[in-house]
C-alpha cells in the first residue's frame, strides 16, 4: 500500500525532528497535500493508524491540510488557482501554464509532547 510507505517515511522524519528537539513524544503531525499528489486522504489517514503503532508514537494524530493548485500562465503571466480537472489559467483560461503547487505532499509542522507543548514549523 502506497500510503503506508508514505506514513512510515513521514513518521521517520517526525522522529528525527522530535529527537532533535528532545521531545518525549509527538502529539500531532500536520501534513499538506496537493490534490494532484496522488495521495488519497482517507487512505492516508487509515494507513497512519497502522504506521503510528509501529513507530513508537501510538498517540500521534495526523492532520491533513489540502493545498490549492496554483499555476503560472505563459500567456498573461499571472499566477492563479486552477481546478483539479482543468489545469487552465484562472485569468485568461489559457492551457499554457506551469504547475507551481498542488502536487506536493509535505510535513508542514508538528506538535511535540513537552512541557509546555511546542509547535515546530518543519517546512
Ligand atoms: Zn493567463
PDB file of C-alpha atoms and ligand atoms in Angstrom:
ATOM      1  CA  UNK A   1       0.000   0.000   0.000  1.00  0.00           C
ATOM      2  CA  UNK A   2       1.433   3.276  -1.250  1.00  0.00           C
ATOM      3  CA  UNK A   3       0.007   5.356   1.613  1.00  0.00           C
ATOM      4  CA  UNK A   4       1.529   3.115   4.291  1.00  0.00           C
ATOM      5  CA  UNK A   5       5.025   3.720   2.910  1.00  0.00           C
ATOM      6  CA  UNK A   6       4.307   7.452   2.902  1.00  0.00           C
ATOM      7  CA  UNK A   7       3.220   7.349   6.545  1.00  0.00           C
ATOM      8  CA  UNK A   8       6.290   5.397   7.554  1.00  0.00           C
ATOM      9  CA  UNK A   9       8.660   7.906   5.985  1.00  0.00           C
ATOM     10  CA  UNK A  10       6.582  10.722   7.458  1.00  0.00           C
ATOM     11  CA  UNK A  11       6.941   9.213  10.931  1.00  0.00           C
ATOM     12  CA  UNK A  12      10.676   8.641  10.379  1.00  0.00           C
ATOM     13  CA  UNK A  13      11.053  12.290   9.504  1.00  0.00           C
ATOM     14  CA  UNK A  14       8.934  13.284  12.515  1.00  0.00           C
ATOM     15  CA  UNK A  15      11.043  11.093  14.813  1.00  0.00           C
ATOM     16  CA  UNK A  16      14.233  12.857  13.710  1.00  0.00           C
ATOM     17  CA  UNK A  17      12.674  16.240  14.419  1.00  0.00           C
ATOM     18  CA  UNK A  18      11.359  15.054  17.810  1.00  0.00           C
ATOM     19  CA  UNK A  19      14.803  13.679  18.722  1.00  0.00           C
ATOM     20  CA  UNK A  20      16.425  16.899  17.656  1.00  0.00           C
ATOM     21  CA  UNK A  21      14.134  18.819  20.000  1.00  0.00           C
ATOM     22  CA  UNK A  22      14.490  16.240  22.801  1.00  0.00           C
ATOM     23  CA  UNK A  23      10.739  15.764  22.857  1.00  0.00           C
ATOM     24  CA  UNK A  24       9.160  12.957  24.844  1.00  0.00           C
ATOM     25  CA  UNK A  25       6.673  12.206  22.099  1.00  0.00           C
ATOM     26  CA  UNK A  26       4.616  13.509  19.209  1.00  0.00           C
ATOM     27  CA  UNK A  27       1.093  14.811  19.689  1.00  0.00           C
ATOM     28  CA  UNK A  28       0.232  15.830  16.168  1.00  0.00           C
ATOM     29  CA  UNK A  29       1.698  15.789  12.693  1.00  0.00           C
ATOM     30  CA  UNK A  30       0.341  18.298  10.205  1.00  0.00           C
ATOM     31  CA  UNK A  31       0.836  17.495   6.530  1.00  0.00           C
ATOM     32  CA  UNK A  32      -0.038  19.483   3.464  1.00  0.00           C
ATOM     33  CA  UNK A  33      -1.255  17.569   0.446  1.00  0.00           C
ATOM     34  CA  UNK A  34      -1.926  18.864  -3.043  1.00  0.00           C
ATOM     35  CA  UNK A  35      -4.914  17.461  -4.959  1.00  0.00           C
ATOM     36  CA  UNK A  36      -2.528  16.302  -7.703  1.00  0.00           C
ATOM     37  CA  UNK A  37      -0.133  14.460  -5.376  1.00  0.00           C
ATOM     38  CA  UNK A  38      -1.854  11.142  -5.998  1.00  0.00           C
ATOM     39  CA  UNK A  39      -2.324  10.646  -2.268  1.00  0.00           C
ATOM     40  CA  UNK A  40      -5.803   9.610  -1.186  1.00  0.00           C
ATOM     41  CA  UNK A  41      -6.583  11.402   2.061  1.00  0.00           C
ATOM     42  CA  UNK A  42      -8.866   8.720   3.566  1.00  0.00           C
ATOM     43  CA  UNK A  43      -6.296   6.021   2.760  1.00  0.00           C
ATOM     44  CA  UNK A  44      -3.526   8.130   4.238  1.00  0.00           C
ATOM     45  CA  UNK A  45      -5.482   8.661   7.464  1.00  0.00           C
ATOM     46  CA  UNK A  46      -6.165   4.915   7.645  1.00  0.00           C
ATOM     47  CA  UNK A  47      -2.541   3.975   6.931  1.00  0.00           C
ATOM     48  CA  UNK A  48      -1.371   6.420   9.575  1.00  0.00           C
ATOM     49  CA  UNK A  49      -3.226   4.473  12.267  1.00  0.00           C
ATOM     50  CA  UNK A  50      -1.294   1.351  11.272  1.00  0.00           C
ATOM     51  CA  UNK A  51       2.058   3.099  10.897  1.00  0.00           C
ATOM     52  CA  UNK A  52       1.908   5.044  14.155  1.00  0.00           C
ATOM     53  CA  UNK A  53       1.519   1.997  16.384  1.00  0.00           C
ATOM     54  CA  UNK A  54       4.695   0.546  14.882  1.00  0.00           C
ATOM     55  CA  UNK A  55       6.521   3.863  15.048  1.00  0.00           C
ATOM     56  CA  UNK A  56       6.680   4.259  18.807  1.00  0.00           C
ATOM     57  CA  UNK A  57       4.287   7.207  18.708  1.00  0.00           C
ATOM     58  CA  UNK A  58       0.916   5.463  19.195  1.00  0.00           C
ATOM     59  CA  UNK A  59      -0.786   8.683  20.335  1.00  0.00           C
ATOM     60  CA  UNK A  60       0.307  10.841  17.428  1.00  0.00           C
ATOM     61  CA  UNK A  61      -2.538  12.347  15.423  1.00  0.00           C
ATOM     62  CA  UNK A  62      -2.471  13.175  11.749  1.00  0.00           C
ATOM     63  CA  UNK A  63      -3.915  16.421  10.495  1.00  0.00           C
ATOM     64  CA  UNK A  64      -4.287  16.808   6.737  1.00  0.00           C
ATOM     65  CA  UNK A  65      -4.419  20.201   5.056  1.00  0.00           C
ATOM     66  CA  UNK A  66      -5.249  20.422   1.381  1.00  0.00           C
ATOM     67  CA  UNK A  67      -3.186  22.907  -0.579  1.00  0.00           C
ATOM     68  CA  UNK A  68      -4.587  24.695  -3.625  1.00  0.00           C
ATOM     69  CA  UNK A  69      -3.494  24.020  -7.198  1.00  0.00           C
ATOM     70  CA  UNK A  70      -1.617  27.068  -8.429  1.00  0.00           C
ATOM     71  CA  UNK A  71      -0.473  27.671 -11.986  1.00  0.00           C
ATOM     72  CA  UNK A  72       1.617  30.325 -13.705  1.00  0.00           C
ATOM     73  CA  UNK A  73       0.376  31.389 -17.126  1.00  0.00           C
ATOM     74  CA  UNK A  74       2.705  31.909 -20.095  1.00  0.00           C
ATOM     75  CA  UNK A  75       0.112  33.982 -21.932  1.00  0.00           C
ATOM     76  CA  UNK A  76      -0.852  36.653 -19.400  1.00  0.00           C
ATOM     77  CA  UNK A  77       1.967  35.942 -16.913  1.00  0.00           C
ATOM     78  CA  UNK A  78      -0.255  35.791 -13.871  1.00  0.00           C
ATOM     79  CA  UNK A  79      -0.427  33.189 -11.146  1.00  0.00           C
ATOM     80  CA  UNK A  80      -3.847  31.812 -10.337  1.00  0.00           C
ATOM     81  CA  UNK A  81      -5.637  28.866  -8.799  1.00  0.00           C
ATOM     82  CA  UNK A  82      -6.787  26.044 -11.043  1.00  0.00           C
ATOM     83  CA  UNK A  83      -9.181  23.142 -10.638  1.00  0.00           C
ATOM     84  CA  UNK A  84      -8.087  19.517 -10.416  1.00  0.00           C
ATOM     85  CA  UNK A  85      -9.790  18.534 -13.644  1.00  0.00           C
ATOM     86  CA  UNK A  86      -8.889  21.664 -15.643  1.00  0.00           C
ATOM     87  CA  UNK A  87      -5.347  22.987 -15.461  1.00  0.00           C
ATOM     88  CA  UNK A  88      -6.141  26.325 -17.039  1.00  0.00           C
ATOM     89  CA  UNK A  89      -5.141  29.883 -16.247  1.00  0.00           C
ATOM     90  CA  UNK A  90      -7.726  31.416 -13.931  1.00  0.00           C
ATOM     91  CA  UNK A  91      -7.310  34.802 -15.607  1.00  0.00           C
ATOM     92  CA  UNK A  92      -7.348  34.114 -19.375  1.00  0.00           C
ATOM     93  CA  UNK A  93      -8.227  30.375 -19.488  1.00  0.00           C
ATOM     94  CA  UNK A  94      -5.040  29.538 -21.387  1.00  0.00           C
ATOM     95  CA  UNK A  95      -3.752  25.976 -21.103  1.00  0.00           C
ATOM     96  CA  UNK A  96      -0.137  27.135 -21.457  1.00  0.00           C
ATOM     97  CA  UNK A  97       0.554  27.067 -17.760  1.00  0.00           C
ATOM     98  CA  UNK A  98       3.215  25.749 -15.407  1.00  0.00           C
ATOM     99  CA  UNK A  99       2.176  23.984 -12.254  1.00  0.00           C
ATOM    100  CA  UNK A 100       3.552  25.857  -9.228  1.00  0.00           C
ATOM    101  CA  UNK A 101       1.932  23.862  -6.457  1.00  0.00           C
ATOM    102  CA  UNK A 102      -0.736  21.230  -5.987  1.00  0.00           C
ATOM    103  CA  UNK A 103       1.265  18.024  -6.458  1.00  0.00           C
ATOM    104  CA  UNK A 104       3.189  18.161  -3.203  1.00  0.00           C
ATOM    105  CA  UNK A 105       2.948  16.204  -0.001  1.00  0.00           C
ATOM    106  CA  UNK A 106       4.937  17.832   2.777  1.00  0.00           C
ATOM    107  CA  UNK A 107       5.371  17.580   6.508  1.00  0.00           C
ATOM    108  CA  UNK A 108       4.269  21.082   7.386  1.00  0.00           C
ATOM    109  CA  UNK A 109       4.535  21.229  11.149  1.00  0.00           C
ATOM    110  CA  UNK A 110       4.157  19.113  14.232  1.00  0.00           C
ATOM    111  CA  UNK A 111       3.228  19.405  17.876  1.00  0.00           C
ATOM    112  CA  UNK A 112       5.662  17.690  20.221  1.00  0.00           C
ATOM    113  CA  UNK A 113       4.851  16.353  23.660  1.00  0.00           C
ATOM    114  CA  UNK A 114       6.737  18.587  26.000  1.00  0.00           C
ATOM    115  CA  UNK A 115       6.041  20.808  28.950  1.00  0.00           C
ATOM    116  CA  UNK A 116       4.645  23.038  27.579  1.00  0.00           C
ATOM    117  CA  UNK A 117       3.662  21.660  24.190  1.00  0.00           C
ATOM    118  CA  UNK A 118       5.599  23.292  21.395  1.00  0.00           C
ATOM    119  CA  UNK A 119       4.644  23.906  17.800  1.00  0.00           C
ATOM    120  CA  UNK A 120       7.537  23.204  15.438  1.00  0.00           C
ATOM    121  CA  UNK A 121       7.491  24.617  11.936  1.00  0.00           C
ATOM    122  CA  UNK A 122       9.007  21.860   9.838  1.00  0.00           C
ATOM    123  CA  UNK A 123       8.753  23.201   6.338  1.00  0.00           C
TER     124      UNK A 123
HETATM  125 ZN1  LIG B   1      -3.442  33.558 -18.403  1.00  0.00          ZN
END
